[in-house]
PDB file of C-alpha atoms in Angstrom:
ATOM      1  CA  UNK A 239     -51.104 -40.796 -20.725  1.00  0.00           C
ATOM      2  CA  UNK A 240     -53.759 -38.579 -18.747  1.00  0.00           C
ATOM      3  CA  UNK A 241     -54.901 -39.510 -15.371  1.00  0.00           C
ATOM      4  CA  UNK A 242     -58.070 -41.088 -14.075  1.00  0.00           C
ATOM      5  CA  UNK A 243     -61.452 -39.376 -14.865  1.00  0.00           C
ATOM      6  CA  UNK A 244     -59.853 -37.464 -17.732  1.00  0.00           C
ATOM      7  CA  UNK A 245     -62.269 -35.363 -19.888  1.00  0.00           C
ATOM      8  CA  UNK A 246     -62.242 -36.183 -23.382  1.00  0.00           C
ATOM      9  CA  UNK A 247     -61.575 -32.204 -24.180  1.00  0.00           C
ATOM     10  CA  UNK A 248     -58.141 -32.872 -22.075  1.00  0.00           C
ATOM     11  CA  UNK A 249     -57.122 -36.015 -23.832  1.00  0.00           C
ATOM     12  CA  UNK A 250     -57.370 -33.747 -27.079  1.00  0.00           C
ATOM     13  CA  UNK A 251     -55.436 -30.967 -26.097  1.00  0.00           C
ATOM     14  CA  UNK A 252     -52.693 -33.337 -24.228  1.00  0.00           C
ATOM     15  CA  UNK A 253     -53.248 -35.100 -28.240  1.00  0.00           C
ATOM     16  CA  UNK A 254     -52.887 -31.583 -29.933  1.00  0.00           C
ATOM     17  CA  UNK A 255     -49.234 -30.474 -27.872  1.00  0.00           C
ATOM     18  CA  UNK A 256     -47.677 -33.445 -28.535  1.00  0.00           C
ATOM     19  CA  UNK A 257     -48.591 -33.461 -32.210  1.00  0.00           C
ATOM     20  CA  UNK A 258     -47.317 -30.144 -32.276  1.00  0.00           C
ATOM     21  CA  UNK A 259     -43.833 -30.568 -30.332  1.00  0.00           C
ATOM     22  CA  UNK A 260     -40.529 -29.624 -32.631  1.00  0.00           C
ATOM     23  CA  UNK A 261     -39.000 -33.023 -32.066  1.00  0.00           C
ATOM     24  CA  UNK A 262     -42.370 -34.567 -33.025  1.00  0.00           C
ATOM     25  CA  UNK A 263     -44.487 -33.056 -35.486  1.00  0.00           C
ATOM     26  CA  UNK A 264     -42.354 -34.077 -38.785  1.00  0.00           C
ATOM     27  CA  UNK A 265     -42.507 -37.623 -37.286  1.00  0.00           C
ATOM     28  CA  UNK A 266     -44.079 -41.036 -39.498  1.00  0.00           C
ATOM     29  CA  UNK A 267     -46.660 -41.245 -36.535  1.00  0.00           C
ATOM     30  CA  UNK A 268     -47.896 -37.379 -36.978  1.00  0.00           C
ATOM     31  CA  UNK A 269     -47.538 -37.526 -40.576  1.00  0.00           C
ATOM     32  CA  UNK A 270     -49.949 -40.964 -40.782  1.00  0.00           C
ATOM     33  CA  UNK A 271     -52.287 -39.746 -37.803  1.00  0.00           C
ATOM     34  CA  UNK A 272     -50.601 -42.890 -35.378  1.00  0.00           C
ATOM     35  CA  UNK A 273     -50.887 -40.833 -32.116  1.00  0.00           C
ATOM     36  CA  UNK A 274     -53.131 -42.000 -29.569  1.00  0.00           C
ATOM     37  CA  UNK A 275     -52.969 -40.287 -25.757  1.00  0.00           C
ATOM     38  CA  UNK A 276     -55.433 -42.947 -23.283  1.00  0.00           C
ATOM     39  CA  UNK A 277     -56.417 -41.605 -20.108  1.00  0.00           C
ATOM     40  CA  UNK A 278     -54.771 -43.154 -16.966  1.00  0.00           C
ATOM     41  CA  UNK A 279     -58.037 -44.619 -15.809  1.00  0.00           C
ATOM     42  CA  UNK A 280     -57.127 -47.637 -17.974  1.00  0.00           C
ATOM     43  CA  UNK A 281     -53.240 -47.811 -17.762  1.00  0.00           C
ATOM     44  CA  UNK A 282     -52.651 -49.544 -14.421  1.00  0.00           C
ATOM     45  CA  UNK A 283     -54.660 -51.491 -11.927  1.00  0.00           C
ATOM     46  CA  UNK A 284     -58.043 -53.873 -12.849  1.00  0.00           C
ATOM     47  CA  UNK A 285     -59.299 -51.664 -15.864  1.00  0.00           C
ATOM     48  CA  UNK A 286     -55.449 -52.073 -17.500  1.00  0.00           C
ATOM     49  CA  UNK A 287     -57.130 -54.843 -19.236  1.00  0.00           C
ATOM     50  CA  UNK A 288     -58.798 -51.992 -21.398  1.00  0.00           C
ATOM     51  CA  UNK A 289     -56.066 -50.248 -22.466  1.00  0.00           C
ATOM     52  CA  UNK A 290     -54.666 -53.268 -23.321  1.00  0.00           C
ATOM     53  CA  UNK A 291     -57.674 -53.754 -25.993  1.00  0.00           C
ATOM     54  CA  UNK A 292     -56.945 -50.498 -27.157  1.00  0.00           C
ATOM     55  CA  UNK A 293     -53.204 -51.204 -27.655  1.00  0.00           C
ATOM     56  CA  UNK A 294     -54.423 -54.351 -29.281  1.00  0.00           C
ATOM     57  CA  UNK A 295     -56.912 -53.177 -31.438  1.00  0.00           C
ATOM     58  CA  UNK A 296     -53.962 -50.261 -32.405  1.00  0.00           C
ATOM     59  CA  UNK A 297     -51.422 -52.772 -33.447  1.00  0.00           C
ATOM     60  CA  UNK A 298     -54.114 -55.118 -35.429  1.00  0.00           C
ATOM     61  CA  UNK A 299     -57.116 -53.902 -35.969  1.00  0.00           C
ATOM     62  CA  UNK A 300     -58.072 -56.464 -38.174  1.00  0.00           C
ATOM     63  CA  UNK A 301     -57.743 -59.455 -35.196  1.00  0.00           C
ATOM     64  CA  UNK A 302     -59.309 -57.318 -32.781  1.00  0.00           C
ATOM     65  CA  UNK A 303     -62.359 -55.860 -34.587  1.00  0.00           C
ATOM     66  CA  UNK A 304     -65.169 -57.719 -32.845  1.00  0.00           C
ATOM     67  CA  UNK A 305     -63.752 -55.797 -29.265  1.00  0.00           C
ATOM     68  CA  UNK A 306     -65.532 -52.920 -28.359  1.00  0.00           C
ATOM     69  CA  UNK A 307     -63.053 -51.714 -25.139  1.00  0.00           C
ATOM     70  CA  UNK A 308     -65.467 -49.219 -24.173  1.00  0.00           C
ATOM     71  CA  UNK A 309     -68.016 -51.989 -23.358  1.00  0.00           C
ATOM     72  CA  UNK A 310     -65.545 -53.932 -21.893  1.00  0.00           C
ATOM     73  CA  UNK A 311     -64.572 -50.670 -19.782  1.00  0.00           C
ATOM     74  CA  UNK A 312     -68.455 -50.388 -18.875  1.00  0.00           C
ATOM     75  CA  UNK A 313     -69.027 -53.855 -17.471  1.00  0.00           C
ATOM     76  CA  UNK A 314     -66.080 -54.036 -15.698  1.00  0.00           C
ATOM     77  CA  UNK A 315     -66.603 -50.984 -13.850  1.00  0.00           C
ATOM     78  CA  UNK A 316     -70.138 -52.399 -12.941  1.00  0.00           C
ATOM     79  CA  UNK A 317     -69.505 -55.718 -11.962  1.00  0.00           C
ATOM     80  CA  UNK A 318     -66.587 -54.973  -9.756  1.00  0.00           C
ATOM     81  CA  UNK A 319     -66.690 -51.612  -8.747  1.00  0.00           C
ATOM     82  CA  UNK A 320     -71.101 -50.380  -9.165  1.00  0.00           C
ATOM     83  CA  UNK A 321     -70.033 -47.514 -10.884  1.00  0.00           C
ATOM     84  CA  UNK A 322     -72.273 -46.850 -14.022  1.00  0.00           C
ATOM     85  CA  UNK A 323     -69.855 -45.456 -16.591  1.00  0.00           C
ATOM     86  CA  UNK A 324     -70.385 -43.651 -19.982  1.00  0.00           C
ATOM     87  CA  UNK A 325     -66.955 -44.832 -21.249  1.00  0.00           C
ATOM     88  CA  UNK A 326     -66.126 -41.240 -22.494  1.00  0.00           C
ATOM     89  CA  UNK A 327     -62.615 -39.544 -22.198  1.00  0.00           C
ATOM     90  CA  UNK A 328     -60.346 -43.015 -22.727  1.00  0.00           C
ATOM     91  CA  UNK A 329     -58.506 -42.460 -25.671  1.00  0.00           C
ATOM     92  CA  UNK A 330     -58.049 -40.046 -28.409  1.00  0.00           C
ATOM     93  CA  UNK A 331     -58.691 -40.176 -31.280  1.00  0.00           C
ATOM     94  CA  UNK A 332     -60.931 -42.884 -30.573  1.00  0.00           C
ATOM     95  CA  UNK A 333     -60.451 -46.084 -32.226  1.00  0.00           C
TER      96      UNK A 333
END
């Protein structure tokens, strides 16, 4: 997990070293590309509702193809908070 405001190009490095760790990197999840790293802006508080469509949409993608979190991410933002968003930098790789 990165912390709020995270840049996409961090989430992929923070993505890239933990791929590459020694206890890691002969793991099922690195061998079938199942590692995701989401920034903390969506882990905790009001927008924790869009990681948890991300962790959704991860565990069954088929139920939860209609969501588009970043959207979700967008409007909340908005509505609650006026902040006009791109939705960039959330997860990687994205979904």
């Amino acid at each position: 997990m990165e912390s709020s405001g995270t840049s996409l190009e961090s989430l992929k490095g923070s993505y890239n070293e933990i791929i590459s760790r020694t206890g890691l990197k002969d793991s099922d999840a690195v061998k079938t590309n199942r590692v995701y790293v989401t920034s903390g802006a969506i882990n905790g508080g009001i927008p924790s509702v869009v990681g948890d469509l991300y962790y959704a949409k991860l565990a069954h993608p088929d139920l939860f193809e209609d969501i588009d979190p970043v959207i979700v991410y967008q409007e909340l933002m908005k509505n609650f908070f006026e902040i006009e968003l791109k939705g960039e930098g959330l997860i990687y790789p994205e979904v």
